[in-house]
Coordinates of C-alpha atoms in Angstrom, one line a residue:
Chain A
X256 CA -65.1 -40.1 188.5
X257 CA -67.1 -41.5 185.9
X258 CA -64.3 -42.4 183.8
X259 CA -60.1 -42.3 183.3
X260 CA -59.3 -38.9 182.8
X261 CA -55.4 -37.4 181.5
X262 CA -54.1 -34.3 182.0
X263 CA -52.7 -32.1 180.5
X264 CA -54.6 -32.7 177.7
X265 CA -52.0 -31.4 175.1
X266 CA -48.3 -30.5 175.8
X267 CA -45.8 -28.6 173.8
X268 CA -42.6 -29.1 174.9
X269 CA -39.0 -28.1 173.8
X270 CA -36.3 -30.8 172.4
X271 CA -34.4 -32.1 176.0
X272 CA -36.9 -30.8 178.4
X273 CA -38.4 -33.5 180.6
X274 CA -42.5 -33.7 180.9
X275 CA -44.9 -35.3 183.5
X276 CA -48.0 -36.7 181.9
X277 CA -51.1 -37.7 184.4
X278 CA -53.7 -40.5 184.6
X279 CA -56.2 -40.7 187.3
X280 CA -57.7 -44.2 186.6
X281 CA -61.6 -45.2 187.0
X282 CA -62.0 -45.3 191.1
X283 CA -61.2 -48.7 192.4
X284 CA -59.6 -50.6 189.0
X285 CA -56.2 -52.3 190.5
X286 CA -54.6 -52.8 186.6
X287 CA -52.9 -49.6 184.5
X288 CA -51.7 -49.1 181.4
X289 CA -50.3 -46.9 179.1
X290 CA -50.0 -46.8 175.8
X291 CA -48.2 -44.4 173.1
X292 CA -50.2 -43.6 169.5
X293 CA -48.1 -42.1 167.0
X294 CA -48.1 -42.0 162.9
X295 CA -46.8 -44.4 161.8
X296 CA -46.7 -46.9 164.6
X297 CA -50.0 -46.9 165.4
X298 CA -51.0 -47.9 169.2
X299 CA -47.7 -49.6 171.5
X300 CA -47.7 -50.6 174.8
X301 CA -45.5 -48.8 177.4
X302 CA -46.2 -50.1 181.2
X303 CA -48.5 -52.0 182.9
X304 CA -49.2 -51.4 186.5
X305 CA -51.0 -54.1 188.5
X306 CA -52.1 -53.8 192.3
X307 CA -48.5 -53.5 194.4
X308 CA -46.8 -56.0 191.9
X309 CA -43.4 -55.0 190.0
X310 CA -44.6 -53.1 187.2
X311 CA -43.9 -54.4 183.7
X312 CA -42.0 -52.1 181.9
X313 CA -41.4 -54.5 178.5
X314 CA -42.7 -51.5 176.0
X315 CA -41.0 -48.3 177.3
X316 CA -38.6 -47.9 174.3
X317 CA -36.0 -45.8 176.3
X318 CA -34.5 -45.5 179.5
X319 CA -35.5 -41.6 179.4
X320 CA -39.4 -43.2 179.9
X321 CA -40.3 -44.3 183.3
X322 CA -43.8 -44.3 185.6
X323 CA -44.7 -44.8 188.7
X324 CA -48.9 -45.0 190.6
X325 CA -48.6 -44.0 193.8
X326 CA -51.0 -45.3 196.1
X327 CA -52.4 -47.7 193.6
X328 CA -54.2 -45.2 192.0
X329 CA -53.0 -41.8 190.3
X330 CA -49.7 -42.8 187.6
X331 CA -46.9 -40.5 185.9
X332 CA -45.8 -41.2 183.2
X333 CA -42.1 -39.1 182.5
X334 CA -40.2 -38.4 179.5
X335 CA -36.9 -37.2 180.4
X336 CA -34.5 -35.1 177.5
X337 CA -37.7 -35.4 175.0
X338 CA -36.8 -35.5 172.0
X339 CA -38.7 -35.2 168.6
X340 CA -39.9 -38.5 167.8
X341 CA -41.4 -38.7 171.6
X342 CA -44.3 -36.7 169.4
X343 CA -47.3 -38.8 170.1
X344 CA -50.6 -39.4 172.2
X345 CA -50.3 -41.1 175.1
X346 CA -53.0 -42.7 176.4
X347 CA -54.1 -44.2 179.1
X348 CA -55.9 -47.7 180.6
X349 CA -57.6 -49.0 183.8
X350 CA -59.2 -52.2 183.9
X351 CA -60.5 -53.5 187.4
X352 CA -58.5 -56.9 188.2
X353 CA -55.8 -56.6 185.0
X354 CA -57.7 -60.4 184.1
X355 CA -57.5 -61.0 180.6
X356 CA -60.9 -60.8 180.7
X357 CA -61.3 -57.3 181.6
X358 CA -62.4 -54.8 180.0
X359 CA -59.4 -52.2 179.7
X360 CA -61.1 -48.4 179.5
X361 CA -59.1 -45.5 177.7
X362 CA -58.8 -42.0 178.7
X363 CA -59.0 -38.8 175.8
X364 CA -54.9 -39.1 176.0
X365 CA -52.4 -36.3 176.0
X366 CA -51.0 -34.8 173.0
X367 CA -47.2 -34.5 173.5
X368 CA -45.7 -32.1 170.7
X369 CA -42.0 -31.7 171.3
X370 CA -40.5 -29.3 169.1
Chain B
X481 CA -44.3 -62.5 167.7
X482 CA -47.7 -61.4 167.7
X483 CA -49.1 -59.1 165.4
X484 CA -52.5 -57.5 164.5
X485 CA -53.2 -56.8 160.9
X486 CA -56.1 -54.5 159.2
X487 CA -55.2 -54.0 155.5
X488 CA -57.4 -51.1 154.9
X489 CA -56.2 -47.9 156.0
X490 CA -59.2 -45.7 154.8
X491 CA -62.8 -46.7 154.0
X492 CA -65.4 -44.8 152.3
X493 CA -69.0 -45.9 152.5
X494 CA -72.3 -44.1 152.0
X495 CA -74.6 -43.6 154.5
X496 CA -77.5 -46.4 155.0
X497 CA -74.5 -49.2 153.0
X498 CA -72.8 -52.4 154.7
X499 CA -69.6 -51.8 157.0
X500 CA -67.1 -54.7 156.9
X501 CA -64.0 -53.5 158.5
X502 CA -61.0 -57.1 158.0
X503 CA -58.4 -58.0 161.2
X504 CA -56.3 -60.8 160.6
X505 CA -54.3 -61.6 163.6
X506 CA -50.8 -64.0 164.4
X507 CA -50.8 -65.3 167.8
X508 CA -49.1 -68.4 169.2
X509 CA -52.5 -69.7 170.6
X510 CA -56.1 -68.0 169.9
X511 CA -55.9 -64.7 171.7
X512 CA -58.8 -63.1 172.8
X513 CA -60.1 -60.3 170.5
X514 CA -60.8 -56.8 170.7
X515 CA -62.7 -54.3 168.6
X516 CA -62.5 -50.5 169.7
X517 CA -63.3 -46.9 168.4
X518 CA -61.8 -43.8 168.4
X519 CA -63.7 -40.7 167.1
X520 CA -61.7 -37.6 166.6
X521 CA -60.2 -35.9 169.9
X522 CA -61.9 -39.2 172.4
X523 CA -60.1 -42.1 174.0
X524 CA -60.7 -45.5 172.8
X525 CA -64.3 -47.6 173.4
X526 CA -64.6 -50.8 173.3
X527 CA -67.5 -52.0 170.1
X528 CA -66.8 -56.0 171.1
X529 CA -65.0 -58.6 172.3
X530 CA -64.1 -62.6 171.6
X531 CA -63.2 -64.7 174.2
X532 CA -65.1 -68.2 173.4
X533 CA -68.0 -70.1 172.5
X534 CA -70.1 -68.3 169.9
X535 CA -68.1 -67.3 167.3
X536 CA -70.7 -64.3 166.3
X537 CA -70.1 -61.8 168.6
X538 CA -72.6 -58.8 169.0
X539 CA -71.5 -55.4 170.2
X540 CA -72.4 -52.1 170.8
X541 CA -74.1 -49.1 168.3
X542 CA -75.0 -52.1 166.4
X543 CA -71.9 -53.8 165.1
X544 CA -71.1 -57.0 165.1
X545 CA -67.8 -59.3 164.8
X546 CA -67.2 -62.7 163.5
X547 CA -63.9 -64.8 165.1
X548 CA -63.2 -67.5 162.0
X549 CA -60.0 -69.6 163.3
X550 CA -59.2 -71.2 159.7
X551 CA -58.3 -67.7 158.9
X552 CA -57.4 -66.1 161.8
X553 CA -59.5 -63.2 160.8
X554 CA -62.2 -60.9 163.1
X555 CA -63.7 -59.1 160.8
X556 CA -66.6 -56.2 162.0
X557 CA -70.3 -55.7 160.2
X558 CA -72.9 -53.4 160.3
X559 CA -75.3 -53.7 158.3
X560 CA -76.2 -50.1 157.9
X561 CA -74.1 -47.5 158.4
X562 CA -75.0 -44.2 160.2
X563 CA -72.8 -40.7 159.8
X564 CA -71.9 -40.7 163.5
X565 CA -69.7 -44.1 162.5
X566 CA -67.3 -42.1 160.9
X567 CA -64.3 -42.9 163.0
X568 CA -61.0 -44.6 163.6
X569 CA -61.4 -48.4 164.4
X570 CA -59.1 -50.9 165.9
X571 CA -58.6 -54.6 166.1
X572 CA -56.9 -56.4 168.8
X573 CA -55.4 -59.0 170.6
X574 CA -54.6 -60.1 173.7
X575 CA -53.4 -63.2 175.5
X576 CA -55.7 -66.0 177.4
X577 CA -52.6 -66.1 180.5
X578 CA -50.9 -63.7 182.2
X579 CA -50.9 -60.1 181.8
X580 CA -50.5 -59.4 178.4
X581 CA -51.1 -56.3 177.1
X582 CA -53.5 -55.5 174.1
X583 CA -51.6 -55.6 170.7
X584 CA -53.3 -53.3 168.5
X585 CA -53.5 -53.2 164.7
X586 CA -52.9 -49.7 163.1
X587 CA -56.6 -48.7 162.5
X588 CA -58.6 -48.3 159.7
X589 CA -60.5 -45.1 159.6
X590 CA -63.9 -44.6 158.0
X591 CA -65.4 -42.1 156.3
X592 CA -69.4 -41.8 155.8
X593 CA -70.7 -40.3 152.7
X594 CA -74.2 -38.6 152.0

């Protein structure tokens, strides 16, 4: 693929369901991210995938957040019991060695609406 | 703690004017720097980056970015300003060591007049 790519795209979701959102990362980059953009708070860092090391999970602001990337590639990102301030875009990251250096390229995001 | 500040939430500018977007940034060492763009419904793109030397750094769709330490600013410029720059733009920062993620100001979004 030429590029990362979410899906779904948007999500509407009821107060304490759980949701799965998807990030297929540019073919080949070892280093994932994602990131939450909301009003208000503007863009925050959830988890950070790099090759087969412990992922670091400093920004997920709940324990009802988690992710995993299976295979070193494809990632999940879960919201379990959403609840109303989950409301946000969630995008996501790839960047080929996770060096400082790189270049970290952003999918379109999914639009979580949790009513 | 680090932090990424751009103090204008909305610009206006006419078409064909100057574009100075301001960053000013808090970081416990000089972070490497980031400008990206976000049009309506797209992921981000990266315009530029800082990491050393040179502290005019030139970018893409014509922008440009200046790093000046004594005032921990990164401001963007374009001279001339075209409709299709109407967007939401972002400074950030980002450790030299270890893998830090991007800290990201809250945006400032432009708007492009006739």
């Amino acid at each position: 693929g030429a590029g990362v790519s979410q899906s779904p795209s948007n999500k509407v979701t009821e107060k304490g369901k759980d949701v799965e959102l998807r990030c297929d990362p540019i073919s080949g980059h070892t280093a994932l991210y994602w990131y939450r953009q909301s009003l208000g708070q503007g863009l925050e860092f959830l988890i950070y995938f790099q090759g087969n090391s412990a992922p670091d999970k400093s920004g997920l602001p709940s324990d009802r957040f988690s992710a995993e990337r299976t295979g070193g590639s494809v990632s999940t990102l879960t919201i379990q019991r959403t609840q109303q301030e989950d409301s946000a875009v969630y995008l996501c990251a790839s960047s080929s060695l996770g060096r400082p250096t790189d270049t970290q390229y952003f999918g379109p995001g999914t639009r979580l609406t949790v009513l | 703690a680090q932090s990424v500040t751009q103090p204008d939430i909305h610009i206006t500018v006419s078409e064909g004017a100057s574009l100075e977007l301001r960053c000013n940034y808090s970081y416990g060492a000089t972070p490497y720097l980031f400008w990206y763009v976000q049009s309506p419904g797209q992921g981000l793109q990266l315009l530029l980056k800082y990491f050393s030397g040179d502290t005019l750094v030139q970018g893409i769709k014509g922008f440009e970015a200046e790093f000046k330490r004594s005032q921990s600013s990164f401001n963007l410029r374009k001279p001339s300003v075209h409709w299709s720059d109407a967007a939401e733009y972002f400074c950030a920062v980002r450790g030299q060591w270890g893998n830090t993620p991007l800290v990201f100001g809250k945006g400032t979004r432009l708007s492009v007049i006739a």
